[in-house]
Short mmCIF file of C-alpha atoms and ligand atoms in Angstrom, two decimals:
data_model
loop_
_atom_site.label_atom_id
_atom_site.label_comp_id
_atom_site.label_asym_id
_atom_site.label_seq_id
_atom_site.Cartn_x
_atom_site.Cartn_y
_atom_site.Cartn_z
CA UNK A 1 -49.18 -60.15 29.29
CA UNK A 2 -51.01 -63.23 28.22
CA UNK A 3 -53.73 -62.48 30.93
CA UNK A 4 -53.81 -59.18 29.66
CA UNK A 5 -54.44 -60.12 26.40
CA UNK A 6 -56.64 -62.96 26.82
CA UNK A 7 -58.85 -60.86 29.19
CA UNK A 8 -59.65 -58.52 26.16
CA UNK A 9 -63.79 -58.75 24.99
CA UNK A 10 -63.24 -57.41 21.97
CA UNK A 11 -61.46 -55.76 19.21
CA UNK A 12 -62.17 -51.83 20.80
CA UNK A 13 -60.96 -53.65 24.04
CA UNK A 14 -57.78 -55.15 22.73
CA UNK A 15 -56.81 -51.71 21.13
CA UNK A 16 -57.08 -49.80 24.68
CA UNK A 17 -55.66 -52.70 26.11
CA UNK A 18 -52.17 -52.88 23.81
CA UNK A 19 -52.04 -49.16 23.84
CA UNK A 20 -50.64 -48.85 27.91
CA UNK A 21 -48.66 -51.64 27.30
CA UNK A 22 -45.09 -51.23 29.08
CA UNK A 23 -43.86 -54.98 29.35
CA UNK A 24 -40.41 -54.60 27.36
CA UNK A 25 -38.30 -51.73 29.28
CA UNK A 26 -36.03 -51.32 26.20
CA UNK A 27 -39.07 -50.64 23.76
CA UNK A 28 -40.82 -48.50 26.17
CA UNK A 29 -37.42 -46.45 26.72
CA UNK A 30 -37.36 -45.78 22.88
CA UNK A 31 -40.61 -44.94 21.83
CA UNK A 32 -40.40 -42.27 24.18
CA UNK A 33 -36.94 -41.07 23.53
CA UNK A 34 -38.22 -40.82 19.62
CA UNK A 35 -40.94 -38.73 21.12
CA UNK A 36 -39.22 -36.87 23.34
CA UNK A 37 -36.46 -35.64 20.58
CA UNK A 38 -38.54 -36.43 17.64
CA UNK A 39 -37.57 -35.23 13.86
CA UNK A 40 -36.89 -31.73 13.10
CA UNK A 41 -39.97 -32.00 10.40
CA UNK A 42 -42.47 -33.22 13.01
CA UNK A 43 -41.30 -30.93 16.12
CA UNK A 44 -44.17 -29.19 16.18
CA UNK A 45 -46.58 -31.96 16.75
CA UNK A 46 -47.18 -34.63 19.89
CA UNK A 47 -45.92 -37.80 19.41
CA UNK A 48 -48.26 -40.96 20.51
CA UNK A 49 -45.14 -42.51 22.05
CA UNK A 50 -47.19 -45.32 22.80
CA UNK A 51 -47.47 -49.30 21.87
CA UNK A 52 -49.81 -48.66 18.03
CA UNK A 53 -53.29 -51.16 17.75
CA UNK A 54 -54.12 -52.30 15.13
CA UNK A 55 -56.28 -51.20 12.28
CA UNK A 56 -59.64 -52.39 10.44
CA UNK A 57 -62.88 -53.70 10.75
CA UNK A 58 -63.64 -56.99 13.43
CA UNK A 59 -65.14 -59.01 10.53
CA UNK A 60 -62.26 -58.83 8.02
CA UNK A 61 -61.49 -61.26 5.83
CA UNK A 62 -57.63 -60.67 4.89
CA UNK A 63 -54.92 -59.41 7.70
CA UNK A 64 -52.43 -57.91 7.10
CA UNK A 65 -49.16 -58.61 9.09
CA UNK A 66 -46.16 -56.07 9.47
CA UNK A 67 -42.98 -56.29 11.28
CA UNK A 68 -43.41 -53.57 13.98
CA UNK A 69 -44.29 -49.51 13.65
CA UNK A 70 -41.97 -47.14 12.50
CA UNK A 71 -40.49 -44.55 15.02
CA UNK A 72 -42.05 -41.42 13.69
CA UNK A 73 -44.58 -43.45 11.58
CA UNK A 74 -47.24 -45.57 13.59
CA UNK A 75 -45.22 -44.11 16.64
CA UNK A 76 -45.72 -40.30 15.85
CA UNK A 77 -49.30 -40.43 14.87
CA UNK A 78 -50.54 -43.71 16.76
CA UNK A 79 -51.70 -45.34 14.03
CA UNK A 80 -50.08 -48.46 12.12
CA UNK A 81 -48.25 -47.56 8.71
CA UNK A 82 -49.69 -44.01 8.59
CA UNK A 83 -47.24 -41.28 8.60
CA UNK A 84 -44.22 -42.74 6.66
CA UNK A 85 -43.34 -43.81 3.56
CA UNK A 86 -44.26 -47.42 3.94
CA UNK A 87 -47.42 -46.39 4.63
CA UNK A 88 -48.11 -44.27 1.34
CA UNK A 89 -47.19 -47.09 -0.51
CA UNK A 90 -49.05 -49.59 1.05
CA UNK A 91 -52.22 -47.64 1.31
CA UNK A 92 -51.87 -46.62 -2.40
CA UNK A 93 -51.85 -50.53 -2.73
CA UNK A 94 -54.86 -51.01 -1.12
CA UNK A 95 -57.20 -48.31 -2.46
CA UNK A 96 -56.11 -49.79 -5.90
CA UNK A 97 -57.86 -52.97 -4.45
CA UNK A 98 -60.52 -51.19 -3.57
CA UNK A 99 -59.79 -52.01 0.51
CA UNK A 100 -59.33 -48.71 1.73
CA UNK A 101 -61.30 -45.58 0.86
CA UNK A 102 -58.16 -43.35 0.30
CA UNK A 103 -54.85 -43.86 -0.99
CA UNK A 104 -52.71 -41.70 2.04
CA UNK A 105 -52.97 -41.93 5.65
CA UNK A 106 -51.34 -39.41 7.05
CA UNK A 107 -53.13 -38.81 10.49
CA UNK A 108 -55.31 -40.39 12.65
CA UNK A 109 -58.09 -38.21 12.06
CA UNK A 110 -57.49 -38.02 7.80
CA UNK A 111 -61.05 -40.24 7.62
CA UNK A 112 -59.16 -43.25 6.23
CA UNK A 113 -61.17 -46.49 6.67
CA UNK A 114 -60.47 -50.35 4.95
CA UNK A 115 -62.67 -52.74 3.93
CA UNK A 116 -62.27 -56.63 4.87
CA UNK A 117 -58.78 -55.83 6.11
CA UNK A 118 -57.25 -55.86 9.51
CA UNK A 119 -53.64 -54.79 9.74
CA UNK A 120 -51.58 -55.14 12.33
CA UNK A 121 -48.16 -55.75 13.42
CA UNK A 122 -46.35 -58.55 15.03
CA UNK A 123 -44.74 -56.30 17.58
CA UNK A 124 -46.28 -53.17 18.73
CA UNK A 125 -43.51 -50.79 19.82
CA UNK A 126 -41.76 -48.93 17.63
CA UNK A 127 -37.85 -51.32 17.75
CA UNK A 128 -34.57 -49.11 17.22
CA UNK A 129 -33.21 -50.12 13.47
CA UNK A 130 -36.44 -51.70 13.35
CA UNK A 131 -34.77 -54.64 14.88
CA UNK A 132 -37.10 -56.62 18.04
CA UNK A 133 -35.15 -58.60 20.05
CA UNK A 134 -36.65 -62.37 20.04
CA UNK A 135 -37.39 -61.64 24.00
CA UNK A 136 -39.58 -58.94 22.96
CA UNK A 137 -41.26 -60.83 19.85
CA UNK A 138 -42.07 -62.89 22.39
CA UNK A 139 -43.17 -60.87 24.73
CA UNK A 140 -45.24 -59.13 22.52
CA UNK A 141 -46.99 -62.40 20.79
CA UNK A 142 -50.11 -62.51 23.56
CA UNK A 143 -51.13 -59.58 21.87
CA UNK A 144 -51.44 -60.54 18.32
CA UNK A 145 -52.43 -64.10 19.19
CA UNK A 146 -55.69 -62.49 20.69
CA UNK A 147 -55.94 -59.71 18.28
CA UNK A 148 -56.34 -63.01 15.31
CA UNK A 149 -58.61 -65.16 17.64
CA UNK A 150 -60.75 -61.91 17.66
CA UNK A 151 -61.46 -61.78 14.40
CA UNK A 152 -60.75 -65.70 13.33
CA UNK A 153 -64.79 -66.29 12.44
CA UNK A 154 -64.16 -64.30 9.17
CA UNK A 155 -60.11 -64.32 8.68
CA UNK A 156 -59.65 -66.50 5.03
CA UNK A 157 -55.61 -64.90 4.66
CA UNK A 158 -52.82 -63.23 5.87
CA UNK A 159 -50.25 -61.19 4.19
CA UNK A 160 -47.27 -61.41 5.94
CA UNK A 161 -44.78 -58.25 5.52
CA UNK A 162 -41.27 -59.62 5.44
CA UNK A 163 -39.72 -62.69 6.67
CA UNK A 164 -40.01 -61.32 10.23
CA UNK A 165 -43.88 -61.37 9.87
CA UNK A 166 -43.95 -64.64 7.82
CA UNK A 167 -41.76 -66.57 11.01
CA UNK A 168 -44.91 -64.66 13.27
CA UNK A 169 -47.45 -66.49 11.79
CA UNK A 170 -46.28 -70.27 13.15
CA UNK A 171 -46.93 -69.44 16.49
CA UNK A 172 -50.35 -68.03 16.22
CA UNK A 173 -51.76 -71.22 13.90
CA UNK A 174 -50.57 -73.18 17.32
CA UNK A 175 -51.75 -70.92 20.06
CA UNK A 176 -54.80 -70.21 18.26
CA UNK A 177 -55.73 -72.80 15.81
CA UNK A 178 -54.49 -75.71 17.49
CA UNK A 179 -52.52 -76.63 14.18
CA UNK A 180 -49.13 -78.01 14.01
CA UNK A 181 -46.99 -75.80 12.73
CA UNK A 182 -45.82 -77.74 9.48
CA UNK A 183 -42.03 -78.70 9.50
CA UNK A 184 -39.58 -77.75 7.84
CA UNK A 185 -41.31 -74.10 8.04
CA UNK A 186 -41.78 -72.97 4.32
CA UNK A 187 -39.80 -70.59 3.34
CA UNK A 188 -40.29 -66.84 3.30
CA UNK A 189 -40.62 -64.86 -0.64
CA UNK A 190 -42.36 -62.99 -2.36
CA UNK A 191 -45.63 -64.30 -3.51
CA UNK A 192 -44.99 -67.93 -1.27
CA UNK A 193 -48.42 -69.37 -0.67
CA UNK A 194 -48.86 -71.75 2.05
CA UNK A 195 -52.70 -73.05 3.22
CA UNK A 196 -54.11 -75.58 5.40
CA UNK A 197 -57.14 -76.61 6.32
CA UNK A 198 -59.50 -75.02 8.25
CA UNK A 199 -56.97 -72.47 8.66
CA UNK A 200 -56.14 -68.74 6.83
CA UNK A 201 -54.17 -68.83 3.92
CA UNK A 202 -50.38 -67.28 4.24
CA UNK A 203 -49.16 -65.13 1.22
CA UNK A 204 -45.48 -63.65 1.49
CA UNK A 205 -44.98 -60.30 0.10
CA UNK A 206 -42.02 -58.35 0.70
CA UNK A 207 -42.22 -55.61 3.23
CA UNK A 208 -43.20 -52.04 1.83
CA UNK A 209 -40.16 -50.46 3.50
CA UNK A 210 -38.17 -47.99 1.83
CA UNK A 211 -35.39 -50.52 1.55
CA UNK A 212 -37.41 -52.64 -0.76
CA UNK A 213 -39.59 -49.54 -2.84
CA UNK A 214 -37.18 -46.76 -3.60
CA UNK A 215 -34.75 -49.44 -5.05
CA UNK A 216 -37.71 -51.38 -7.06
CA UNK A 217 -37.29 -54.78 -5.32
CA UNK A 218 -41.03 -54.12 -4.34
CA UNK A 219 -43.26 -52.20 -7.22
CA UNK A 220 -46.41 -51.04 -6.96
CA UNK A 221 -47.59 -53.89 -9.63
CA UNK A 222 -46.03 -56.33 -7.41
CA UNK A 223 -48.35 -55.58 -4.48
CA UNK A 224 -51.62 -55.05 -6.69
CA UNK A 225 -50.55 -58.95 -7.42
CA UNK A 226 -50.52 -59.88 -3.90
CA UNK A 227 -53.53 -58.24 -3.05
CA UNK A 228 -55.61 -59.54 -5.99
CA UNK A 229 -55.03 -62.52 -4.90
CA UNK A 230 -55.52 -62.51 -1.22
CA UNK A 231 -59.20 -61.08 -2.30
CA UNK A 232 -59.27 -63.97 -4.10
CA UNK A 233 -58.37 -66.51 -1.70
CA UNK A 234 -60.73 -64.50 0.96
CA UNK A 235 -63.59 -64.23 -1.32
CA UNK A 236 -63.93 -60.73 -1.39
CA UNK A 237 -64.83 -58.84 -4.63
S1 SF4 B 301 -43.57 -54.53 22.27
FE1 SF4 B 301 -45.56 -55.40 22.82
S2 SF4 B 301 -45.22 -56.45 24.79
FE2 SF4 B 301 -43.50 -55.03 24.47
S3 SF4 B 301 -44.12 -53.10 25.51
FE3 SF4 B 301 -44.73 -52.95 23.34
S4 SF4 B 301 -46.86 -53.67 23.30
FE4 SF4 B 301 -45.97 -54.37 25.23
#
């Protein structure tokens, strides 16, 4: 997997790359079960089924880290947060920004595009409960480590999505910073702030899943917060 990884050029090369991926035999079984029996709404249409890329220009300055796609999300329409719930809010978050140039993403092909923002996930298989094992976080990190050293000339901050995306980040400012992890790891909430030097700035914010909208944990003025300031952190306007 590493060699796999490592071995990709570029961004366009990573994505085809990730996207035949079959390295964790429970993942792979499940994504395709999900598109196999998919929901009664979406039987009509042809489920990616596949591990999801990620999304947004090479020269971004702010990433955007999520736990792992949804199963008839990223995993019906083969692209991250787009199909689901989590993704209307999010998206909705970010054209309030003024980092995407629509608020819905509904399809591959809907014409959505983001500015200065990569997003991407921490695990690209779709888990069941949304729950990787820490074999296949693992097994999955090659991917992500290469996907940030791709576009580390212009990355300024991350938002990590949930604690599970927060704990993701300590491993990549090793593999591909060099930078010791600091210890004890801060903690994971909403709105933490951790920087280094020479390094992105990490900004918690809690995960846009249903769990955390529909019951107003997470508000929509919540994650214009987070956003305005990761722009400012990153510089962006
Ligand atoms: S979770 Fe990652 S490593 Fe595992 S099969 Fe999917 S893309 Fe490959």
């Amino acid at each position: 997997m590493v060699a796999r990884a490592d071995r990709a050029a570029d961004l366009a090369d990573l994505d085809g790359a990730v996207s035949d991926c079959f390295a964790c035999p429970r993942l792979v079984a499940w994504r395709e079960e999900v598109a196999r029996v998919r929901r009664a709404a979406f039987r009509d249409q042809d489920y990616w089924g596949r591990p999801v890329p990620g999304l947004g220009p090479p020269d971004a300055r702010i990433a955007i880290l999520g736990l792992a796609p949804a199963a008839h999300g990223g995993n019906r329409t083969g692209r991250i947060f787009t199909g689901d719930r989590s993704g209307d809010v999010l998206f909705a978050a970010l054209h309030r920004a003024g980092l995407a140039n629509q608020p819905t993403s509904v399809a591959a092909d809907d014409g959505l595009t983001l500015r200065d923002t990569r997003i991407f996930a921490a695990v690209r298989c779709a888990p069941p409960d949304n729950k990787p094992t820490p074999a296949e976080r693992d097994a999955c990190a090659p991917w992500l480590h290469r996907e940030v050293e791709l576009i580390r000339p212009t990355l300024r901050v991350v938002v990590a999505l949930g604690a599970f995306a927060w704990a993701a980040w300590w491993p990549v400012l090793r593999q591909v910073y060099g930078w010791r992890p600091p210890t004890p790891r801060p903690v994971f909430g909403h709105g933490a702030h951790w920087s280094g030097e020479s390094v992105p700035a990490l900004l918690g914010c809690y995960h846009v899943s249903q769990q955390n909208t529909f019951t107003g944990r997470l508000t929509p003025a919540m994650l214009d917060d987070v956003f305005t300031r990761a722009k400012d952190l990153a510089g962006v306007d």
